[in-house]
GROMACS .gro file of C-alpha atoms in nm:
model
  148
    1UNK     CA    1  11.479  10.974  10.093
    2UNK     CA    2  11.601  10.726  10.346
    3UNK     CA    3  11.585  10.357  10.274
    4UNK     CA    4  11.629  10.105  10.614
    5UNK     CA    5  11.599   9.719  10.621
    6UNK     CA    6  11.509   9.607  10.963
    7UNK     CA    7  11.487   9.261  11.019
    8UNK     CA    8  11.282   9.035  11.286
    9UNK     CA    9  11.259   8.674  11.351
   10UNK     CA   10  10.918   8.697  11.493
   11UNK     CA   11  10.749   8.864  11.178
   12UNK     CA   12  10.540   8.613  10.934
   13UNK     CA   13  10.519   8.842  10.685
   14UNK     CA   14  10.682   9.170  10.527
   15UNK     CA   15  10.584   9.486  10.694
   16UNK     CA   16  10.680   9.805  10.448
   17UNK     CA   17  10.632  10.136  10.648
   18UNK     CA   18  10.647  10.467  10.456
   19UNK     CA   19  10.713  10.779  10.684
   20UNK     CA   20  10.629  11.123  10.487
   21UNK     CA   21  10.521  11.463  10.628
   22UNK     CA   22  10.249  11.472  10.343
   23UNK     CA   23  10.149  11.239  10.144
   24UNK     CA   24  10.363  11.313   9.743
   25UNK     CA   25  10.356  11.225   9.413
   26UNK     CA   26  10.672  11.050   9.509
   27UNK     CA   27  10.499  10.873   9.818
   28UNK     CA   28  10.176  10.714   9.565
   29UNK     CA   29  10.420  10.602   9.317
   30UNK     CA   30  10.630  10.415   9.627
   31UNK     CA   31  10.282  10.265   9.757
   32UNK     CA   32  10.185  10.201   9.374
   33UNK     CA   33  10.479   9.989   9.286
   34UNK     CA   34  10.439   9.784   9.628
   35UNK     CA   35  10.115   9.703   9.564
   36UNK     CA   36  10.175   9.595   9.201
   37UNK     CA   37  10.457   9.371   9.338
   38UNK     CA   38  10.183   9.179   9.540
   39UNK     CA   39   9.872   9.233   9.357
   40UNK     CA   40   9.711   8.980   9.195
   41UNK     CA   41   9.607   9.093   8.857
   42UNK     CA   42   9.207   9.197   8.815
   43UNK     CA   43   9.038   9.008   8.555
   44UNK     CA   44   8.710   9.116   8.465
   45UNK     CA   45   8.377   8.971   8.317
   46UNK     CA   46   8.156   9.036   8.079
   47UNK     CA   47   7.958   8.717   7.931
   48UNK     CA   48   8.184   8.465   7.829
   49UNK     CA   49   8.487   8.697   7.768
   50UNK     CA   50   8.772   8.832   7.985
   51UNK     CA   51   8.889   9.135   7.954
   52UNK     CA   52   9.180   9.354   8.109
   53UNK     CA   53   9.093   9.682   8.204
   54UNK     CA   54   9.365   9.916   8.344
   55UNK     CA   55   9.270  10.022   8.725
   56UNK     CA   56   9.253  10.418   8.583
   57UNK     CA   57   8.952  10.323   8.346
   58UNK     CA   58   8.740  10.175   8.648
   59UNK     CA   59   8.530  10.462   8.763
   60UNK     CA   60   8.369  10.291   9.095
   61UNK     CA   61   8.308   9.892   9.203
   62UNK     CA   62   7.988   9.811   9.311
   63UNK     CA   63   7.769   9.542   9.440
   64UNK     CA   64   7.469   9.441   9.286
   65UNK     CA   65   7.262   9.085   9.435
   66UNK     CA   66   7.563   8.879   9.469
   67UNK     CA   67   7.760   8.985   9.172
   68UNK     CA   68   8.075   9.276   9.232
   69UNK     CA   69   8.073   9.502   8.878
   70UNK     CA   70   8.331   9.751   8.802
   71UNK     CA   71   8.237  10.001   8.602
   72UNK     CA   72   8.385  10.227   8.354
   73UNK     CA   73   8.257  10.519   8.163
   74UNK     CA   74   8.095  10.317   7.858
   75UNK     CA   75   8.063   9.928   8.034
   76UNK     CA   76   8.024   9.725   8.334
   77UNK     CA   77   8.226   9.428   8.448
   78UNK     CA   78   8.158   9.126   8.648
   79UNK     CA   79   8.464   9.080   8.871
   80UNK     CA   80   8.509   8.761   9.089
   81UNK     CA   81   8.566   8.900   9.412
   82UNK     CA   82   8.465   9.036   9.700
   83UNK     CA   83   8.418   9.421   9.809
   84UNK     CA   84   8.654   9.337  10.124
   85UNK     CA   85   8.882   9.197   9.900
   86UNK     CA   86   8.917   9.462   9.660
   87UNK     CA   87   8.976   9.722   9.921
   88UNK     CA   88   9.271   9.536  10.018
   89UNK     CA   89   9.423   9.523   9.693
   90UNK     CA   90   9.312   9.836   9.520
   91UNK     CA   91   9.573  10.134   9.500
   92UNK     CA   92   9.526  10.432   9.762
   93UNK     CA   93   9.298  10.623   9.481
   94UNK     CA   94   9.031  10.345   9.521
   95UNK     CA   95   8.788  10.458   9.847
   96UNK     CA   96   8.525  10.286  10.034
   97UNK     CA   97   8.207  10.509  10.026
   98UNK     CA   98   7.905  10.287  10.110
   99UNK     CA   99   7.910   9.928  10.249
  100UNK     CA  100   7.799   9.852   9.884
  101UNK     CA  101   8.040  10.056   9.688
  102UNK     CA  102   8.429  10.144   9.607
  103UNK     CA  103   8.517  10.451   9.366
  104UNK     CA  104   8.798  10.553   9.248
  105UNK     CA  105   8.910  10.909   9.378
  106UNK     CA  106   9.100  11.066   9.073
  107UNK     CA  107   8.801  10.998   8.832
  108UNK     CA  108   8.497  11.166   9.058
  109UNK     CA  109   8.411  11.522   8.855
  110UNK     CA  110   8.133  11.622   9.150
  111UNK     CA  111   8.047  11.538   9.496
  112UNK     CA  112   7.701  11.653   9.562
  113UNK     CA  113   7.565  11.675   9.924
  114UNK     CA  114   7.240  11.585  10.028
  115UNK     CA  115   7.039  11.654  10.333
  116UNK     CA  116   6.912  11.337  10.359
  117UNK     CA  117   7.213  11.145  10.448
  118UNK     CA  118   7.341  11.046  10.113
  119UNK     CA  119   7.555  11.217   9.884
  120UNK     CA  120   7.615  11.162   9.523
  121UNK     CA  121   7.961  11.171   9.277
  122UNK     CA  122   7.936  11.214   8.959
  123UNK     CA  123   8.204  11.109   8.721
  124UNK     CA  124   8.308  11.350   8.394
  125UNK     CA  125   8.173  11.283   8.001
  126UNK     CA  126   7.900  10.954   8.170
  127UNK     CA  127   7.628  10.952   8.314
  128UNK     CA  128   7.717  10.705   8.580
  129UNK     CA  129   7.643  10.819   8.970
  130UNK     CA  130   7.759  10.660   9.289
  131UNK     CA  131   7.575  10.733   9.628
  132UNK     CA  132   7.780  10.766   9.892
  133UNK     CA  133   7.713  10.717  10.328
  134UNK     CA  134   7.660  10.954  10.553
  135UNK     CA  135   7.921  10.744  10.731
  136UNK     CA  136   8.205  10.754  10.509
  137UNK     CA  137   8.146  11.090  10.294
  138UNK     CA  138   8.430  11.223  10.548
  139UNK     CA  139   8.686  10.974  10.472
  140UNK     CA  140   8.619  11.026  10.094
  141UNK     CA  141   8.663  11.398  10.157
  142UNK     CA  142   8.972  11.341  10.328
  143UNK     CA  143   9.088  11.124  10.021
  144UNK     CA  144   9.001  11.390   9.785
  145UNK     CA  145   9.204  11.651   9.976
  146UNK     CA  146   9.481  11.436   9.952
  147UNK     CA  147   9.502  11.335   9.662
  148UNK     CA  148   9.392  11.636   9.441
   0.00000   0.00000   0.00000
């Protein structure tokens, strides 16, 4: 592994840049520990409580009215922000895969395809389902492949 600092006057920010020919074990823990170093911890909801749930336990993020709930295999959370911003903060394993939904790529069991448009994943020992888009079923298959 190579390591190079580059520095420029006109940047306002930080840029990291990992170059790989395939995307490792080695390469996820690099982008894991970046994004931990900038991540602002995820609290999450449930009545008047707080609780903090590691990111592994959240099975998919969804949007339901106005509220965001994350979603394990035995609860649901409230958590106080937006789908847009959770997709920039969540790890590599979390995956946009409807414009009302997030899920988390290592915990999907099944991916079953439908006809109609909309597929469904199914997550192992729940019974918790997630549709997901016609439009980005092929970005979550890509995700799979890479990270399986």
């Amino acid at each position: 592994m190579k390591i190079r600092i580059e520095l420029d006057d006109g940047l306002d920010d930080v840029e990291v840049v990992i170059r790989a020919a395939n995307l490792t074990d080695q390469v996820n823990q690099i982008q894991s520990l970046l994004s931990k170093m900038n991540q602002p911890s995820l609290v999450f909801y449930k009545e008047s409580s707080e609780y903090f749930v590691k990111l592994e336990e959240i099975l998919f993020f969804e949007t339901d009215g106005a509220k965001i709930f994350a979603h394990s295999k035995t609860d649901a959370y409230e958590v106080k922000l937006k789908l847009y911003e959770l997709e920039e903060i969540l790890p590599i394993t979390f995956c946009r895969i409807s414009k009302s939904s997030i899920a988390n790529v290592r915990s999907v069991y099944s991916l079953d395809k439908s006809f109609s448009g909309t597929s469904r994943i199914r997550f192992a020992d729940t019974h918790k389902v997630v549709h997901v888009s016609r439009h980005y079923y092929q970005l979550l298959k890509e995700r799979l492949q890479e990270l399986r």
